[in-house]
Coordinates of C-alpha atoms and ligand atoms in Angstrom, one line a residue:
M1 CA 0.0 0.0 0.0
C2 CA 1.3 3.6 0.6
G3 CA 5.0 4.2 0.6
I4 CA 7.0 7.0 2.3
V5 CA 10.5 8.3 1.7
G6 CA 12.4 11.1 3.3
F7 CA 15.9 12.7 2.6
T8 CA 18.0 15.4 4.1
G9 CA 21.5 16.2 2.9
T10 CA 23.4 18.7 0.7
R11 CA 22.6 17.3 -2.8
Q12 CA 19.4 17.8 -4.7
A13 CA 16.7 15.9 -2.9
A14 CA 14.1 15.3 -5.7
P15 CA 16.0 12.7 -7.7
V16 CA 16.8 10.8 -4.5
L17 CA 13.1 10.8 -3.5
L18 CA 12.0 9.7 -7.0
D19 CA 14.4 6.8 -6.9
G20 CA 13.1 5.8 -3.5
L21 CA 9.5 6.0 -4.7
K22 CA 10.3 3.8 -7.7
R23 CA 11.7 1.2 -5.3
L24 CA 8.4 1.3 -3.4
E25 CA 6.2 1.0 -6.4
Y26 CA 5.7 -2.7 -5.9
R27 CA 3.6 -2.1 -2.8
G28 CA 0.7 -0.9 -5.0
Y29 CA -0.4 2.7 -5.3
D30 CA -2.5 5.1 -7.4
S31 CA -0.7 8.5 -7.2
A32 CA 2.7 9.8 -6.2
G33 CA 4.2 13.1 -5.0
I34 CA 7.2 14.8 -3.5
A35 CA 7.7 18.0 -1.4
V36 CA 11.1 19.6 -1.1
A37 CA 12.1 22.6 1.1
D38 CA 14.0 25.1 -1.0
G39 CA 15.0 28.4 0.6
D40 CA 11.9 30.1 1.9
R41 CA 9.3 27.8 0.3
I42 CA 8.3 24.1 0.0
N43 CA 7.9 23.0 -3.6
I44 CA 5.3 20.2 -4.2
A45 CA 4.8 18.1 -7.3
K46 CA 2.2 15.4 -7.2
V47 CA 0.2 13.5 -9.8
K48 CA -2.3 10.7 -10.2
G49 CA -0.8 7.5 -11.7
F50 CA 2.7 6.3 -11.8
V51 CA 6.0 7.6 -10.3
Q52 CA 7.2 7.8 -13.9
N53 CA 4.5 10.5 -14.5
L54 CA 5.9 12.4 -11.7
A55 CA 9.5 11.9 -13.0
D56 CA 8.4 13.1 -16.5
M57 CA 6.6 16.1 -15.0
T58 CA 9.7 17.2 -13.0
H59 CA 12.4 16.2 -15.6
D60 CA 13.5 13.4 -13.2
G61 CA 13.4 15.8 -10.3
G62 CA 15.7 18.3 -12.0
D63 CA 13.1 21.0 -11.8
I64 CA 12.7 20.8 -8.1
G65 CA 15.5 22.5 -6.1
G66 CA 16.3 21.9 -2.4
A67 CA 18.1 19.3 -0.3
V68 CA 15.4 18.3 2.2
G69 CA 12.2 16.6 1.3
V70 CA 9.6 13.8 1.5
G71 CA 8.0 11.6 -1.1
H72 CA 4.9 9.3 -1.2
T73 CA 3.1 6.7 -3.2
R74 CA -0.6 6.7 -2.2
W75 CA -3.1 3.9 -2.2
A76 CA -6.4 5.7 -1.8
T77 CA -8.4 5.2 1.4
H78 CA -10.0 8.6 2.2
G79 CA -10.9 10.4 -1.1
A80 CA -10.5 9.4 -4.7
P81 CA -7.2 8.8 -6.3
N82 CA -6.5 12.2 -7.9
D83 CA -3.9 15.0 -8.0
V84 CA -5.5 16.9 -5.1
N85 CA -5.7 13.9 -2.7
A86 CA -2.2 12.7 -3.6
H87 CA 0.4 13.4 -0.9
P88 CA 2.2 15.4 0.2
H89 CA -0.2 17.8 1.9
M90 CA 0.9 21.2 2.8
S91 CA -0.3 23.3 5.8
S92 CA -2.1 26.5 4.6
D93 CA 0.8 28.7 5.9
G94 CA 3.2 26.7 3.7
R95 CA 5.4 25.8 6.6
F96 CA 4.8 22.0 6.7
A97 CA 4.4 19.3 4.1
V98 CA 3.2 15.9 5.3
V99 CA 3.2 12.4 3.9
H100 CA 1.3 9.6 5.6
N101 CA 0.7 5.9 5.6
G102 CA -2.2 4.4 7.5
I103 CA -5.5 5.8 8.7
I104 CA -6.2 8.7 11.1
E105 CA -9.3 7.3 12.7
N106 CA -10.4 10.5 14.4
Y107 CA -9.8 12.7 11.4
A108 CA -13.5 13.7 11.1
P109 CA -13.9 15.4 14.5
L110 CA -10.4 16.9 14.1
R111 CA -11.4 18.3 10.7
Q112 CA -14.6 19.7 12.1
E113 CA -12.8 21.3 15.0
L114 CA -10.2 22.9 12.7
T115 CA -12.8 24.0 10.2
K116 CA -14.7 25.8 13.0
K117 CA -11.5 27.7 13.8
G118 CA -11.3 28.8 10.1
Y119 CA -8.9 26.3 8.6
V120 CA -9.7 25.6 5.0
F121 CA -9.1 22.1 3.7
L122 CA -8.3 21.4 0.1
S123 CA -8.4 17.6 -0.1
D124 CA -10.7 14.8 1.0
T125 CA -8.0 13.0 2.9
D126 CA -7.6 12.2 6.5
T127 CA -3.9 13.2 6.2
E128 CA -4.5 16.9 5.7
V129 CA -5.6 17.3 9.3
V130 CA -2.0 16.5 10.3
A131 CA -0.7 19.4 8.3
A132 CA -3.4 21.6 9.8
L133 CA -2.6 20.5 13.4
L134 CA 1.1 21.2 12.8
E135 CA 0.3 24.7 11.7
T136 CA -2.0 25.3 14.6
Y137 CA 0.6 24.1 17.2
Y138 CA 3.6 25.7 15.7
D139 CA 5.0 28.4 18.0
G140 CA 8.5 28.6 16.6
D141 CA 9.4 25.1 17.9
A142 CA 8.8 22.4 15.2
K143 CA 9.6 19.5 17.5
R144 CA 6.9 20.7 20.0
A145 CA 4.4 21.1 17.2
V146 CA 5.1 17.5 16.1
M147 CA 4.6 16.2 19.7
K148 CA 1.4 18.1 20.2
T149 CA 0.1 16.9 16.9
A150 CA 1.0 13.3 17.6
A151 CA -0.9 13.5 20.9
R152 CA -4.1 14.4 19.0
L153 CA -4.0 11.5 16.5
E154 CA -5.8 8.2 16.8
G155 CA -5.3 5.3 14.4
S156 CA -2.3 3.9 12.7
Y157 CA 0.2 6.0 11.0
S158 CA 3.7 6.6 9.8
L159 CA 4.3 10.2 9.0
G160 CA 7.0 12.1 7.2
V161 CA 7.2 15.8 7.8
V162 CA 9.3 18.4 6.1
C163 CA 9.4 21.7 8.0
L164 CA 10.4 25.1 6.7
D165 CA 12.2 26.6 9.6
G166 CA 15.6 27.1 8.0
T167 CA 17.2 24.2 9.7
G168 CA 16.8 21.5 7.1
R169 CA 14.9 19.4 9.5
L170 CA 12.8 16.4 8.7
F171 CA 10.5 14.5 11.2
A172 CA 9.4 10.9 11.1
M173 CA 6.7 9.5 13.4
R174 CA 5.5 6.0 13.8
E175 CA 2.4 4.5 15.3
Q176 CA 1.5 0.9 14.1
S177 CA 2.9 1.5 10.6
P178 CA 6.5 0.8 9.7
L179 CA 9.1 3.5 9.4
I180 CA 12.8 2.9 9.2
L181 CA 15.6 5.5 9.5
G182 CA 18.7 5.2 7.3
L183 CA 22.1 6.5 8.5
G184 CA 24.3 7.9 5.8
V185 CA 27.4 10.1 5.7
G186 CA 26.5 13.8 5.6
E187 CA 22.9 12.8 4.7
N188 CA 20.1 10.8 6.3
Y189 CA 17.0 9.1 5.2
F190 CA 13.7 7.5 6.2
A191 CA 11.4 5.1 4.4
S192 CA 8.5 2.8 5.1
D193 CA 10.4 -0.1 3.6
V194 CA 14.1 -1.0 3.6
A195 CA 14.0 -1.4 -0.2
A196 CA 14.2 2.4 -0.6
L197 CA 17.1 2.7 1.8
V198 CA 19.6 0.0 0.6
P199 CA 20.9 1.9 -2.3
H200 CA 22.2 4.5 0.2
T201 CA 22.9 2.7 3.4
K202 CA 22.7 -0.6 5.2
N203 CA 22.7 1.0 8.7
V204 CA 19.2 1.4 9.8
I205 CA 17.1 2.1 12.9
Y206 CA 13.7 0.6 13.3
L207 CA 11.3 3.1 15.0
D208 CA 8.9 1.7 17.6
D209 CA 5.3 2.7 18.1
G210 CA 4.9 6.2 19.7
E211 CA 8.5 7.2 18.8
F212 CA 9.4 10.1 16.5
A213 CA 12.7 11.1 15.0
E214 CA 14.3 14.4 14.0
L215 CA 16.7 14.2 11.1
T216 CA 19.3 16.7 9.9
P217 CA 22.1 15.9 7.4
E218 CA 24.5 15.2 10.3
S219 CA 22.3 13.6 12.9
I220 CA 19.3 11.5 13.8
T221 CA 17.7 11.8 17.2
V222 CA 14.9 9.5 18.3
Y223 CA 12.4 10.7 20.9
D224 CA 9.7 8.9 22.9
V225 CA 6.1 10.2 23.2
R226 CA 7.2 12.7 25.8
G227 CA 10.0 14.1 23.8
R228 CA 12.8 12.4 25.7
A229 CA 15.7 11.2 23.6
V230 CA 15.9 7.4 23.3
E231 CA 19.0 5.3 22.5
K232 CA 18.2 3.1 19.6
P233 CA 20.2 0.2 18.3
V234 CA 21.6 0.4 14.8
S235 CA 20.8 -2.7 12.7
R236 CA 22.6 -3.9 9.6
V237 CA 20.5 -4.9 6.6
T238 CA 21.7 -8.2 5.3
W239 CA 20.7 -8.0 1.7
D240 CA 22.1 -6.0 -1.2
V241 CA 20.4 -3.7 -3.6
E242 CA 20.6 -6.3 -6.4
A243 CA 18.2 -8.5 -4.3
A244 CA 15.5 -5.9 -4.9
E245 CA 16.1 -5.5 -8.6
K246 CA 15.1 -7.7 -11.5
G247 CA 18.5 -9.1 -12.3
G248 CA 17.8 -9.7 -16.0
Y249 CA 14.4 -11.3 -15.5
E250 CA 11.3 -9.8 -17.2
H251 CA 9.4 -9.7 -14.0
F252 CA 10.1 -9.8 -10.3
M253 CA 7.7 -12.7 -9.9
L254 CA 9.7 -14.9 -12.3
K255 CA 12.9 -14.0 -10.6
E256 CA 11.4 -14.8 -7.2
I257 CA 10.1 -18.1 -8.4
M258 CA 13.6 -19.0 -9.6
E259 CA 15.2 -17.9 -6.3
Q260 CA 13.2 -20.5 -4.3
P261 CA 15.8 -23.2 -4.1
A262 CA 18.3 -20.7 -2.6
C263 CA 15.7 -19.1 -0.3
F264 CA 14.6 -22.4 1.0
K265 CA 18.2 -23.3 1.7
A266 CA 18.8 -20.0 3.5
T267 CA 15.8 -20.6 5.7
V268 CA 16.4 -24.2 6.5
E269 CA 20.1 -24.9 6.6
P270 CA 21.3 -22.6 9.3
R271 CA 18.6 -24.1 11.6
I272 CA 19.9 -27.6 11.3
R273 CA 22.9 -28.2 13.5
N274 CA 24.4 -31.6 13.8
G275 CA 21.2 -33.2 12.3
R276 CA 18.9 -31.4 14.8
V277 CA 16.4 -28.6 14.2
E278 CA 17.2 -25.6 16.3
F279 CA 15.5 -22.2 16.3
E280 CA 17.4 -19.1 17.4
D281 CA 14.4 -17.3 18.8
F282 CA 11.9 -20.0 19.7
H283 CA 12.5 -21.5 23.1
L284 CA 9.6 -23.1 24.9
T285 CA 10.4 -24.6 28.3
D286 CA 9.1 -28.1 29.0
E287 CA 6.5 -26.5 31.2
E288 CA 5.3 -24.1 28.5
L289 CA 5.2 -26.9 26.0
G290 CA 3.2 -29.2 28.4
R291 CA 0.6 -26.4 28.7
I292 CA -0.2 -26.3 25.0
R293 CA -3.4 -28.1 24.2
R294 CA -4.0 -26.8 20.7
I295 CA -2.4 -24.7 18.0
V296 CA -4.1 -21.9 16.1
I297 CA -2.5 -20.7 12.9
T298 CA -3.8 -17.3 11.7
A299 CA -2.9 -15.2 8.7
C300 CA -4.4 -13.8 5.4
G301 CA -4.2 -14.9 1.8
S302 CA -1.3 -17.0 0.8
A303 CA 0.2 -16.9 4.3
G304 CA -3.0 -18.6 5.5
Y305 CA -2.7 -21.2 2.8
A306 CA 0.9 -21.9 4.0
G307 CA -0.8 -22.4 7.3
Q308 CA -3.2 -24.9 5.8
V309 CA -0.2 -27.0 4.7
G310 CA 1.3 -26.5 8.1
R311 CA -1.9 -27.8 9.7
Y312 CA -1.6 -31.2 8.0
V313 CA 2.1 -31.6 8.8
I314 CA 1.9 -30.5 12.5
E315 CA -1.2 -32.7 13.2
E316 CA 0.3 -35.6 11.4
L317 CA 3.6 -35.4 13.3
C318 CA 2.6 -33.9 16.7
R319 CA -0.9 -35.2 17.1
I320 CA -2.0 -31.8 18.5
P321 CA -5.2 -30.3 17.1
V322 CA -4.4 -27.4 14.8
S323 CA -6.9 -25.0 13.3
V324 CA -6.2 -22.4 10.6
E325 CA -8.2 -19.2 11.0
L326 CA -8.5 -16.2 8.7
A327 CA -7.1 -13.3 10.7
S328 CA -9.9 -11.0 9.5
E329 CA -12.5 -13.3 11.0
L330 CA -10.6 -14.4 14.1
R331 CA -10.1 -10.8 15.3
Y332 CA -13.9 -10.2 15.6
R333 CA -15.0 -13.7 16.6
N334 CA -14.7 -13.7 20.4
P335 CA -12.4 -16.7 19.9
I336 CA -11.9 -19.4 22.5
I337 CA -8.2 -18.8 23.0
D338 CA -6.4 -19.1 26.3
E339 CA -3.0 -19.9 27.9
H340 CA -3.3 -23.4 26.5
T341 CA -3.1 -22.2 22.9
L342 CA 0.0 -21.7 20.8
L343 CA -0.9 -19.0 18.3
I344 CA 1.2 -19.1 15.1
V345 CA 0.9 -16.0 13.0
V346 CA 2.3 -16.1 9.5
S347 CA 3.1 -13.1 7.4
Q348 CA 5.6 -12.2 4.7
S349 CA 5.4 -8.4 5.3
G350 CA 4.8 -8.5 9.0
E351 CA 2.5 -5.5 8.5
T352 CA -0.9 -7.0 7.5
A353 CA -3.5 -5.1 9.5
D354 CA -5.9 -8.0 10.2
T355 CA -3.1 -10.3 11.2
I356 CA -1.7 -7.8 13.6
A357 CA -5.2 -7.3 15.1
A358 CA -5.7 -11.1 15.5
L359 CA -2.3 -11.4 17.1
K360 CA -3.1 -8.7 19.6
E361 CA -6.5 -10.2 20.4
C362 CA -5.1 -13.7 21.0
K363 CA -2.2 -12.3 23.1
S364 CA -4.6 -10.5 25.3
R365 CA -6.4 -13.8 25.9
G366 CA -3.2 -15.4 27.2
A367 CA -2.0 -17.3 24.1
K368 CA 1.7 -18.0 23.7
T369 CA 2.5 -16.4 20.3
L370 CA 5.0 -17.2 17.6
A371 CA 5.4 -15.2 14.4
I372 CA 6.7 -16.6 11.1
V373 CA 7.7 -13.4 9.3
N374 CA 10.0 -12.4 6.4
V375 CA 10.5 -8.6 7.0
V376 CA 13.0 -8.1 9.8
G377 CA 11.8 -5.6 12.5
S378 CA 8.2 -5.5 11.2
T379 CA 5.3 -4.9 13.5
I380 CA 4.3 -8.6 13.8
A381 CA 7.9 -9.6 14.5
K382 CA 8.0 -7.1 17.3
L383 CA 4.6 -8.0 18.8
A384 CA 4.9 -11.7 19.0
D385 CA 6.5 -13.5 22.0
H386 CA 8.8 -15.4 19.5
V387 CA 9.7 -14.9 15.9
I388 CA 11.2 -17.2 13.3
Y389 CA 12.3 -15.4 10.2
T390 CA 11.9 -16.8 6.7
W391 CA 15.1 -15.8 5.0
A392 CA 13.5 -15.2 1.6
G393 CA 15.0 -11.7 1.1
P394 CA 13.0 -8.9 -0.3
E395 CA 9.8 -10.0 -2.1
I396 CA 8.8 -7.4 -4.6
A397 CA 6.1 -9.0 -6.8
V398 CA 2.7 -8.6 -5.3
A399 CA 1.9 -12.3 -5.7
T400 CA 4.0 -14.1 -3.1
T401 CA 6.1 -17.1 -4.2
K402 CA 9.3 -17.4 -2.2
G403 CA 7.5 -15.9 0.7
Y404 CA 5.0 -18.8 0.7
T405 CA 7.5 -21.6 0.2
T406 CA 9.7 -20.4 3.0
Q407 CA 6.7 -20.1 5.3
V408 CA 5.9 -23.7 4.5
A409 CA 9.5 -24.6 5.1
V410 CA 9.4 -23.1 8.6
L411 CA 6.1 -24.7 9.4
D412 CA 7.6 -28.1 8.3
M413 CA 10.6 -27.6 10.5
L414 CA 8.5 -26.5 13.4
A415 CA 6.4 -29.7 13.0
V416 CA 9.5 -31.8 13.1
Y417 CA 10.9 -29.8 16.1
L418 CA 7.7 -30.0 18.1
A419 CA 7.1 -33.6 17.4
D420 CA 10.6 -34.3 18.8
R421 CA 10.1 -32.1 21.9
L422 CA 6.8 -33.8 22.5
G423 CA 8.3 -37.3 22.1
K424 CA 6.0 -38.1 19.2
I425 CA 8.5 -39.1 16.6
E426 CA 11.0 -41.9 16.4
R427 CA 14.6 -41.1 15.9
E428 CA 14.8 -42.8 12.5
K429 CA 11.8 -40.9 11.1
Y430 CA 13.2 -37.6 12.6
D431 CA 16.5 -38.1 10.9
R432 CA 14.8 -39.0 7.6
L433 CA 12.7 -35.9 7.7
V434 CA 15.6 -33.6 8.5
L435 CA 17.6 -35.1 5.6
A436 CA 14.6 -34.6 3.4
L437 CA 14.3 -30.9 4.4
L438 CA 18.0 -30.4 3.5
D439 CA 17.3 -32.1 0.2
M440 CA 14.4 -29.9 -0.8
P441 CA 16.3 -27.1 -2.6
G442 CA 17.4 -29.7 -5.1
K443 CA 13.8 -31.0 -5.4
I444 CA 12.5 -27.4 -6.0
Q445 CA 15.0 -27.0 -8.7
R446 CA 14.0 -30.3 -10.2
A447 CA 10.3 -29.2 -10.1
I448 CA 11.3 -26.1 -12.2
D449 CA 13.5 -28.2 -14.6
L450 CA 10.8 -30.8 -15.2
N451 CA 8.3 -28.3 -16.4
R452 CA 10.1 -26.4 -19.1
N453 CA 7.0 -27.0 -21.4
I454 CA 4.7 -25.2 -19.0
K455 CA 4.4 -22.2 -21.3
K456 CA 2.5 -24.5 -23.8
L457 CA 0.1 -25.6 -21.0
A458 CA -0.4 -22.0 -19.9
K459 CA -1.2 -20.9 -23.4
K460 CA -3.9 -23.5 -23.7
A461 CA -5.3 -22.6 -20.3
S462 CA -5.2 -18.8 -20.9
A463 CA -8.4 -19.0 -23.0
H464 CA -10.5 -20.3 -20.1
N465 CA -12.7 -17.9 -18.1
Q466 CA -12.7 -20.2 -15.1
I467 CA -10.4 -22.9 -13.8
Y468 CA -11.2 -25.4 -11.0
F469 CA -8.5 -26.7 -8.7
I470 CA -9.2 -30.0 -6.9
G471 CA -7.3 -32.2 -4.5
R472 CA -7.5 -34.1 -1.2
N473 CA -5.7 -33.6 2.1
M474 CA -2.4 -31.7 1.5
D475 CA -3.1 -31.6 -2.2
Y476 CA -6.2 -29.6 -1.3
A477 CA -4.1 -27.2 0.7
V478 CA -1.9 -26.6 -2.3
C479 CA -4.9 -26.1 -4.5
M480 CA -5.9 -23.1 -2.5
E481 CA -2.6 -21.4 -3.1
G482 CA -2.4 -22.5 -6.8
A483 CA -5.9 -21.1 -7.4
L484 CA -5.1 -17.8 -5.6
K485 CA -1.9 -17.4 -7.6
L486 CA -3.7 -17.8 -10.9
K487 CA -6.6 -15.5 -10.1
E488 CA -4.6 -12.7 -8.6
I489 CA -2.3 -12.3 -11.6
S490 CA -4.3 -13.6 -14.6
Y491 CA -7.8 -12.4 -13.4
I492 CA -9.2 -15.8 -14.4
F493 CA -11.8 -17.0 -11.9
A494 CA -10.0 -19.8 -10.1
E495 CA -11.3 -21.7 -7.1
A496 CA -10.0 -24.6 -5.0
Y497 CA -12.3 -27.4 -4.0
A498 CA -11.7 -30.4 -1.8
A499 CA -12.2 -33.1 -4.4
G500 CA -14.6 -35.1 -2.2
E501 CA -16.9 -32.1 -2.1
L502 CA -17.4 -31.9 -5.9
K503 CA -20.5 -34.0 -5.8
H504 CA -22.1 -31.8 -3.2
G505 CA -22.6 -28.9 -5.6
T506 CA -19.6 -27.7 -7.7
I507 CA -19.8 -30.5 -10.2
A508 CA -23.0 -28.8 -11.5
L509 CA -20.8 -26.1 -13.0
L510 CA -18.7 -28.5 -15.1
E511 CA -19.4 -28.7 -18.8
Q512 CA -17.7 -29.8 -22.0
G513 CA -14.2 -28.3 -22.1
S514 CA -14.1 -27.0 -18.5
L515 CA -10.5 -27.1 -17.1
V516 CA -9.9 -28.9 -13.9
V517 CA -6.4 -28.8 -12.4
T518 CA -6.2 -31.9 -10.3
L519 CA -3.5 -32.3 -7.7
A520 CA -2.7 -35.9 -7.4
C521 CA 0.4 -36.3 -5.3
Y522 CA -0.9 -37.4 -1.9
E523 CA -0.5 -41.1 -2.2
P524 CA -2.7 -42.5 0.6
L525 CA -5.7 -41.0 -1.2
L526 CA -4.6 -41.4 -4.8
E527 CA -7.3 -43.9 -5.7
K528 CA -10.0 -41.5 -4.4
T529 CA -8.5 -38.7 -6.5
M530 CA -8.5 -41.1 -9.5
S531 CA -12.2 -41.5 -9.1
N532 CA -12.6 -37.7 -9.0
I533 CA -10.7 -37.5 -12.3
E534 CA -13.1 -40.1 -13.8
E535 CA -16.1 -38.1 -12.5
V536 CA -15.0 -34.7 -14.0
K537 CA -14.0 -36.3 -17.3
A538 CA -17.4 -38.0 -17.5
R539 CA -18.8 -34.4 -17.6
G540 CA -16.6 -33.4 -20.5
A541 CA -14.0 -31.6 -18.4
Q542 CA -10.3 -31.5 -19.4
V543 CA -7.9 -32.6 -16.6
L544 CA -4.5 -31.0 -16.1
A545 CA -3.0 -33.3 -13.5
V546 CA -0.2 -32.4 -11.1
A547 CA 1.4 -35.8 -10.5
Q548 CA 4.7 -37.2 -9.2
E549 CA 7.3 -38.4 -11.7
G550 CA 6.6 -41.9 -12.8
N551 CA 3.0 -42.1 -11.7
R552 CA 1.8 -43.7 -14.9
Q553 CA -1.7 -44.3 -13.7
I554 CA -2.4 -40.6 -13.4
L555 CA -0.5 -39.6 -16.5
K556 CA -2.6 -42.0 -18.6
K557 CA -5.8 -40.6 -17.4
A558 CA -5.0 -36.9 -17.6
D559 CA -5.2 -34.8 -20.7
D560 CA -2.1 -32.8 -19.7
F561 CA 0.2 -33.0 -16.8
I562 CA 2.6 -31.1 -14.6
L563 CA 5.3 -33.3 -13.2
V564 CA 6.6 -33.0 -9.6
P565 CA 9.7 -34.8 -8.2
R566 CA 9.2 -37.5 -5.6
T567 CA 9.9 -36.2 -2.1
E568 CA 9.2 -37.1 1.4
E569 CA 5.4 -37.2 1.4
L570 CA 4.8 -34.5 4.0
F571 CA 7.0 -32.1 1.9
T572 CA 5.4 -32.6 -1.5
P573 CA 3.4 -29.4 -1.3
I574 CA 6.6 -27.4 -1.7
A575 CA 7.5 -29.2 -4.9
Q576 CA 3.9 -28.9 -6.2
I577 CA 3.4 -25.2 -5.8
V578 CA 6.5 -24.2 -7.7
P579 CA 5.3 -25.4 -11.2
L580 CA 1.8 -24.0 -10.3
Q581 CA 3.4 -20.6 -9.7
L582 CA 5.1 -20.9 -13.1
F583 CA 1.8 -21.9 -14.6
A584 CA 0.0 -18.8 -13.2
Y585 CA 2.9 -16.6 -14.3
Y586 CA 2.8 -17.8 -17.9
V587 CA -1.0 -17.7 -18.1
A588 CA -1.0 -14.1 -16.9
K589 CA 1.8 -13.3 -19.4
E590 CA -0.2 -14.9 -22.2
R591 CA -3.1 -12.7 -21.3
G592 CA -1.0 -9.5 -21.2
C593 CA -1.5 -8.8 -17.5
D594 CA 0.6 -6.5 -15.3
I595 CA 2.2 -9.5 -13.5
D596 CA 4.1 -7.8 -10.8
K597 CA 1.4 -5.3 -9.9
P598 CA -2.0 -6.8 -10.4
K599 CA -4.9 -4.5 -10.5
N600 CA -6.5 -3.5 -7.2
L601 CA -3.9 -5.4 -5.1
A602 CA -1.2 -4.1 -2.8
K603 CA 1.9 -6.0 -1.6
S604 CA 1.2 -5.4 2.1
V605 CA -2.3 -4.7 3.2
T606 CA -1.8 -2.3 6.1
V607 CA -5.4 -1.2 6.4
E608 CA -8.4 -3.3 7.2
Ligands
AGP701 C1 -0.3 -13.3 -2.0 O1 0.0 -13.6 -3.3 C2 -1.2 -12.3 -1.8 N1 -0.9 -11.1 -2.6 C3 -1.8 -12.0 -0.4 O2 -2.8 -13.0 -0.3 C4 -0.9 -12.1 0.8 O3 -0.4 -13.4 1.0 C5 -1.7 -11.6 2.0 O4 -2.1 -10.3 1.8 C6 -0.9 -11.7 3.3 O5 0.2 -10.9 3.3 P1 1.4 -11.0 4.4 O6 2.0 -12.4 4.2 O7 2.3 -9.9 4.1 O8 0.7 -10.9 5.7

């Protein structure tokens, strides 16, 4: 969703801000803008549409002088996506320009109060009240105005403020929305996402909720709510700028699919020491472990579907009841959660609003909480009692691929780890599963190599308006992610059905030529899946089977097939999803879709 950048230094700020905004484009947005303080005025340029429009309008920033500024990509919440509602928003006295991510929940009463006092608003946004409050509270001390303004705001926000008081000062404020400070030499930065900082610096400070920072070219000072300076640790970003660039691939999604063997390895290998699974930040005492009666996994979208796979594996190995709950439902459901629950939240971004709310709700009910997160220092990582990072590196394409497979990797490892701690797994099986996990990067690569013909299958499928995905047990869990991948980037209606449910309604939809992607890798139920293939074929449907190498029975029955290497049964979903990601990618390409930035979607859904 929205993105924020800020820069203060001695060189021209506008090109730096535009470069930062380009690196945040992947988050999804509908307008872009920058504000730069230059002498006795703040210059603003903003426009509906792409950052490139803004770059064209300002001759790549060359038209905008000044060395201190903020930039923004907006994903509309309050007010239509147009030039006026685009950020930055300036106070009417021209002293402050503000960019904002999140929602100011009490903006309506604030706007009313300020209007009564004679303030004239120009936009429909909630953000403009921040600029108005800053103006109202300014008495010659910008820091005091920032503090007083923050005290009036309710909701979630990260704010970037450029202030015209001749000192070249920027302010950055955080409340439940990420903001990271970047430390340079003779210049400093902030951004809502590390991706905009890495071209300049790898030394960063993660702001916490309620904190705000004052930036000059030479210094960064962080304050708490009361304005007292706070000592903050400086963290080092572990990935390079190339990791957030396309590296010769046509799309980030394709690059990220291809990175999966390496990401899986980076996530798994360091956590296996001397043949044992060990997590650096997940230590349950025997007493804590003994208290757990059930596990609840909560997340949104693909992260939830990773949880669906995790459910099968954890239940199978640990014999603990596991349920997977949509975070957007769980948060409002008065759930039965207590100190006997282990809550696992799964999130690539660590900033998904519903997942954060569900985590808080369950924590307040006494659950022990564990987060599986990709983005270091994100809100979910900070809130949970424990965090296990997926070392997937930056994921830029809106459709997650390596994020998902590394989430499944961690859940698989966790299942093996817990089963061992609970005494539910024999040594021989434990060793076999650990070896199989170490072997998975090779299997993922094989899943890619086996399907070099997938473009042809995708071309054929791209003519369909709806595609059904069916499977049983873990195959069904993979169907959910396979269907989501296809629908979000190709805009084909795609839905996952438990194969056994077909007869209870969905089969009525099938007709001559319908396409049914049938996942048929879960061996204990293969005969049942075979019967489902017969059923759909009898109604004239075409079957595209996803089957393990050498499974002649399935290959003979299917019209087309995607091959998957044989793996340890519990880990088959990882090998299955990779060709399905490629399938979705090539279908979307065939249909001429904007693959990395599908319409209406944002990379991280930071509002409800
Ligand atoms: C995945 O392709 C989606 N774009 C989406 O479902 C995503 O998985 C979901 O919004 C959750 O995001 P998170 O992992 O960052 O919490």
